[in-house]
Tab-separated table of C-alpha atoms in Angstrom:
chain	number	residue	atom	x	y	z
O	869	SER	CA	121.066	132.129	131.591
O	870	MET	CA	120.306	135.822	130.183
O	871	ARG	CA	122.477	137.302	127.649
O	872	GLY	CA	121.891	140.383	125.378
O	873	ASP	CA	122.533	144.049	125.138
O	874	PHE	CA	121.228	147.010	126.978
O	875	THR	CA	122.391	150.748	127.082
O	876	PRO	CA	120.947	153.594	129.165
O	877	GLY	CA	119.472	156.771	127.414
O	878	ASN	CA	119.177	155.377	123.953
O	879	GLN	CA	116.462	153.931	121.907
O	880	GLY	CA	116.013	150.362	120.526
O	881	ASP	CA	116.962	151.406	116.974
O	882	ASP	CA	120.400	152.766	118.342
O	883	ILE	CA	121.230	149.327	119.563
O	884	VAL	CA	120.307	147.655	116.270
O	885	SER	CA	122.148	150.128	114.329
O	886	GLY	CA	125.255	149.309	116.232
O	887	LEU	CA	125.775	153.195	116.696
O	888	VAL	CA	126.045	153.088	120.359
O	889	SER	CA	128.073	151.269	122.945
O	890	THR	CA	126.093	148.491	124.501
O	891	TYR	CA	126.482	146.661	127.698
O	892	PRO	CA	126.065	143.063	128.655
O	893	ILE	CA	122.818	141.892	130.595
O	894	SER	CA	124.544	139.700	133.135
O	895	ILE	CA	127.905	139.276	134.892
O	896	GLU	CA	128.274	135.672	133.686
O	897	GLN	CA	127.874	136.987	129.917
O	898	GLU	CA	130.553	139.574	130.639
O	899	ARG	CA	132.923	136.910	131.910
O	900	ALA	CA	132.097	134.541	129.083
O	901	LEU	CA	132.884	137.135	126.619
O	902	GLY	CA	135.927	138.174	128.117
O	903	LEU	CA	134.691	141.841	128.390
O	904	ASP	CA	135.603	144.521	130.987
O	905	SER	CA	132.403	146.542	130.669
O	906	GLU	CA	131.680	149.984	132.420
O	907	MET	CA	128.442	148.373	133.573
O	908	THR	CA	126.054	145.323	133.462
O	909	LEU	CA	122.036	145.276	134.055
O	910	GLU	CA	122.559	142.718	136.997
O	911	GLU	CA	125.073	145.138	138.825
O	912	ASN	CA	123.818	148.591	137.842
O	913	PHE	CA	120.021	147.908	137.706
O	914	PRO	CA	119.462	144.894	140.054
O	915	GLU	CA	115.681	145.363	140.434
O	916	ILE	CA	115.118	145.571	136.448
O	917	TYR	CA	117.566	142.650	135.941
O	918	ASN	CA	115.711	140.531	138.622
O	919	ARG	CA	112.133	141.362	137.299
O	920	LEU	CA	113.382	140.367	133.605
O	921	LEU	CA	114.935	137.107	134.889
O	922	ALA	CA	111.683	136.092	136.881
O	923	LEU	CA	109.507	136.981	133.928
O	924	SER	CA	111.951	134.826	131.671
O	925	LYS	CA	111.657	131.738	134.026
O	926	ARG	CA	107.827	132.061	134.253
O	927	LEU	CA	107.612	131.956	130.409
O	928	ILE	CA	110.001	129.212	129.958
O	929	TYR	CA	109.741	126.976	133.008
O	930	LYS	CA	106.029	127.368	134.015
O	931	LYS	CA	104.414	128.053	130.821
O	932	ARG	CA	106.916	125.803	128.820
O	933	TRP	CA	107.644	128.463	126.013
O	934	ASP	CA	110.693	127.889	123.741
O	935	PRO	CA	113.791	130.221	124.850
O	936	GLN	CA	112.691	133.461	124.200
O	937	GLU	CA	114.291	136.704	122.550
O	938	ILE	CA	112.906	139.539	124.604
O	939	GLU	CA	112.663	143.126	123.639
O	940	PHE	CA	112.395	145.490	126.730
O	941	THR	CA	112.745	149.227	127.920
O	942	PHE	CA	113.059	150.468	131.484
O	943	GLU	CA	112.113	154.180	132.455
O	944	GLY	CA	113.960	154.089	135.861
O	945	PRO	CA	115.878	151.592	138.197
O	946	GLU	CA	112.668	149.993	140.115
O	947	ALA	CA	111.034	146.733	139.112
O	948	HIS	CA	107.626	148.396	138.086
O	949	GLN	CA	109.445	150.817	135.545
O	950	LEU	CA	110.373	147.734	133.303
O	951	PHE	CA	108.087	147.248	130.113
O	952	ILE	CA	108.313	144.164	127.760
O	953	LEU	CA	107.959	145.369	124.263
O	954	GLN	CA	107.777	142.050	122.514
O	955	SER	CA	108.912	138.531	123.023
O	956	ARG	CA	109.389	135.707	120.257
O	957	ASP	CA	110.839	132.163	120.200
O	958	MET	CA	114.367	132.217	119.610
O	959	THR	CA	116.118	130.438	116.772
O	960	ILE	CA	118.599	128.003	118.291
O	961	LYS	CA	121.093	126.257	115.904
O	962	ARG	CA	122.313	123.124	117.674
O	963	GLN	CA	125.970	122.300	116.642
O	964	ASP	CA	127.590	119.007	117.537
O	965	THR	CA	130.839	120.100	115.966
O	966	LEU	CA	132.738	123.463	115.990
O	967	GLU	CA	135.513	124.690	113.935
O	968	THR	CA	138.341	126.059	116.072
O	969	PHE	CA	142.058	127.042	115.274
O	970	VAL	CA	144.830	124.539	115.710
O	971	PRO	CA	146.802	126.199	118.800
O	972	SER	CA	150.515	127.080	117.777
O	973	ALA	CA	153.012	129.536	118.989
O	974	GLU	CA	152.526	131.188	115.598
O	975	LEU	CA	148.681	131.707	116.441
O	976	GLU	CA	149.530	133.257	119.682
O	977	ALA	CA	152.021	135.679	118.236
O	978	SER	CA	149.181	136.698	115.595
O	979	TYR	CA	146.654	137.788	118.112
O	980	LEU	CA	145.377	141.293	117.389
O	981	CYS	CA	142.405	141.717	119.620
O	982	ARG	CA	139.002	140.495	120.923
O	983	GLY	CA	135.542	141.240	119.772
O	984	ILE	CA	132.307	139.725	120.574
O	985	GLY	CA	131.709	136.318	119.143
O	986	VAL	CA	128.242	135.643	117.765
O	987	SER	CA	127.932	133.256	115.267
O	988	ARG	CA	129.727	129.801	114.080
O	989	GLY	CA	133.583	129.077	115.117
O	990	ALA	CA	137.080	129.752	113.652
O	991	MET	CA	137.751	130.820	110.092
O	992	SER	CA	140.555	132.437	108.114
O	993	GLY	CA	139.633	134.646	104.857
O	994	ARG	CA	140.798	137.470	102.514
O	995	VAL	CA	139.253	140.634	103.623
O	996	ALA	CA	136.939	142.716	101.719
O	997	PHE	CA	135.173	146.094	102.336
O	998	THR	CA	132.816	146.328	99.261
O	999	LEU	CA	130.725	144.202	97.115
O	1000	SER	CA	132.857	145.024	93.998
O	1001	GLU	CA	135.958	143.807	96.114
O	1002	ILE	CA	134.216	140.632	96.979
O	1003	LYS	CA	133.178	139.844	93.318
O	1004	GLY	CA	136.858	140.659	92.406
O	1005	LEU	CA	138.426	138.138	95.026
O	1006	ARG	CA	135.811	135.599	94.138
O	1007	LYS	CA	136.727	135.764	90.439
O	1008	ARG	CA	140.354	135.238	91.154
O	1009	GLU	CA	140.181	132.755	94.175
O	1010	PRO	CA	136.768	131.034	94.095
O	1011	HIS	CA	137.471	128.723	96.881
O	1012	THR	CA	138.925	131.162	99.404
O	1013	PRO	CA	136.603	132.404	102.169
O	1014	LEU	CA	136.054	136.048	102.330
O	1015	ILE	CA	135.418	138.236	105.563
O	1016	LEU	CA	133.651	141.573	105.155
O	1017	ILE	CA	134.774	144.245	107.377
O	1018	ARG	CA	132.426	147.082	108.347
O	1019	SER	CA	132.316	149.744	111.211
O	1020	ASP	CA	128.768	148.763	111.280
O	1021	THR	CA	125.971	147.617	108.998
O	1022	VAL	CA	122.545	148.801	107.739
O	1023	PRO	CA	119.828	146.656	106.226
O	1024	ASP	CA	121.138	147.945	102.563
O	1025	ASP	CA	124.268	145.674	103.582
O	1026	ILE	CA	122.401	142.354	103.034
O	1027	ARG	CA	123.938	141.619	99.614
O	1028	GLU	CA	127.459	142.115	101.084
O	1029	ILE	CA	126.898	140.084	104.138
O	1030	SER	CA	125.152	137.228	101.759
O	1031	SER	CA	128.266	137.290	99.657
O	1032	ALA	CA	130.841	136.984	102.180
O	1033	ASP	CA	131.629	134.030	104.399
O	1034	GLY	CA	132.641	135.931	107.538
O	1035	LEU	CA	131.680	139.343	108.966
O	1036	LEU	CA	133.826	141.718	111.330
O	1037	THR	CA	132.443	144.882	112.775
O	1038	ALA	CA	133.922	147.641	114.757
O	1039	LYS	CA	130.548	148.645	116.460
O	1040	GLY	CA	127.523	146.787	117.778
O	1041	GLY	CA	126.851	144.166	120.237
O	1042	GLN	CA	125.020	140.509	120.435
O	1043	THR	CA	121.677	142.178	119.079
O	1044	SER	CA	122.977	144.602	116.404
O	1045	HIS	CA	121.936	144.305	112.737
O	1046	ALA	CA	125.083	142.932	111.846
O	1047	ALA	CA	124.926	140.160	114.449
O	1048	ILE	CA	121.189	139.120	113.899
O	1049	ILE	CA	121.738	138.932	110.151
O	1050	ALA	CA	124.900	137.122	110.183
O	1051	PHE	CA	123.521	134.451	112.717
O	1052	ARG	CA	120.431	134.109	110.627
O	1053	LEU	CA	122.491	133.630	107.447
O	1054	ASP	CA	124.915	131.346	109.414
O	1055	LYS	CA	128.077	133.265	108.712
O	1056	THR	CA	130.872	133.490	111.109
O	1057	CYS	CA	130.601	136.930	112.759
O	1058	VAL	CA	132.691	139.002	115.422
O	1059	VAL	CA	131.001	142.289	116.115
O	1060	GLY	CA	132.037	145.159	118.647
O	1061	CYS	CA	135.843	145.104	117.989
O	1062	LYS	CA	136.474	148.628	119.576
O	1063	GLN	CA	140.099	148.873	118.502
O	1064	LEU	CA	139.107	148.258	114.888
O	1065	GLN	CA	139.160	151.593	112.563
O	1066	VAL	CA	137.666	151.077	109.193
O	1067	PHE	CA	138.421	153.238	106.165
O	1068	GLU	CA	136.013	151.812	103.545
O	1069	ASP	CA	136.891	154.384	100.912
O	1070	GLN	CA	140.426	153.683	101.181
O	1071	GLY	CA	140.189	149.973	101.128
O	1072	LEU	CA	141.819	149.412	104.654
O	1073	ALA	CA	141.378	149.084	108.143
O	1074	ARG	CA	143.659	149.441	111.019
O	1075	LEU	CA	143.854	147.281	114.272
O	1076	HIS	CA	146.573	148.426	116.852
O	1077	GLU	CA	149.686	149.142	114.622
O	1078	HIS	CA	148.629	146.678	111.807
O	1079	THR	CA	146.903	148.184	108.638
O	1080	ILE	CA	144.840	145.631	106.750
O	1081	HIS	CA	144.183	145.917	103.163
O	1082	SER	CA	141.517	144.499	100.908
O	1083	GLY	CA	142.776	141.067	99.945
O	1084	ASP	CA	144.935	140.303	103.185
O	1085	PHE	CA	144.345	137.353	105.303
O	1086	LEU	CA	142.460	137.628	108.560
O	1087	SER	CA	141.468	134.885	111.134
O	1088	ILE	CA	138.233	135.320	113.236
O	1089	ASP	CA	136.724	133.148	115.897
O	1090	GLY	CA	132.846	133.538	115.879
O	1091	ARG	CA	132.768	131.833	119.018
O	1092	SER	CA	135.329	133.415	121.378
O	1093	GLY	CA	135.474	136.719	119.380
O	1094	LEU	CA	139.283	136.440	118.991
O	1095	ILE	CA	140.903	138.033	115.983
O	1096	TYR	CA	144.303	137.108	114.417
O	1097	ILE	CA	146.286	138.620	111.443
O	1098	GLY	CA	147.149	136.020	108.549
O	1099	ARG	CA	145.863	132.589	107.824
O	1100	HIS	CA	145.966	129.916	110.635
O	1101	ALA	CA	144.960	126.265	110.277
O	1102	THR	CA	141.733	125.118	111.704
O	1103	GLN	CA	140.414	121.752	113.103
O	1104	ILE	CA	136.912	120.110	113.909
O	1105	GLU	CA	136.019	119.833	117.427
O	1106	LYS	CA	133.302	117.929	118.946
O	1107	MET	CA	131.067	119.954	121.117
O	1108	THR	CA	131.013	119.015	124.912
O	1109	PRO	CA	127.705	119.323	126.936
O	1110	LEU	CA	129.474	122.321	128.668
O	1111	ASP	CA	129.393	124.210	125.356
């Protein structure tokens, strides 16, 4: 199946930076992520989607290439207006087990919102907005996981992302800078939480009526994209073939 991001009328850099709203490639992806998108490539640009799907199948099933990360652009809705910019082998991490939250009434009551899960499973940790906050929290509680909250990330944020255990961003999709870096560094990551407002200089974020300060506990699920206030127990689950 094809998964990814696209946005009409923008450039590749806009997607990577997480500064524009992106839409899912396929209807299946939209459903799996629990999104209610304004559009999908499959529905709104069917010729482009089918051409991309045909090319992908040819590379993987006929030419026997590994699963591919494909960068593309299109200049109009017709199949011949699709251009492949580059294609490279995709890094696939096989997980036999996954951390999930232990179901409870308290967990359900703590639900805040849903973003796009891009890496790993469930984790609870204290919130940090800056590198100095991360260092301070590490000094006081060296064994407590830390979740970096950002509106979006840029390449200069690599130290902050590396130093934290999890990452939550308000903007971006599955191919944003935050998502790619977190996935490669094997960090728990949820991106594109549109209800999240980040006030880095004040050391706080807002999610609905909740204000989250530096040092507060938050729980994120890097697979489902679900976000909860507070600290919640996790368990190890064996992955089934359907996963």
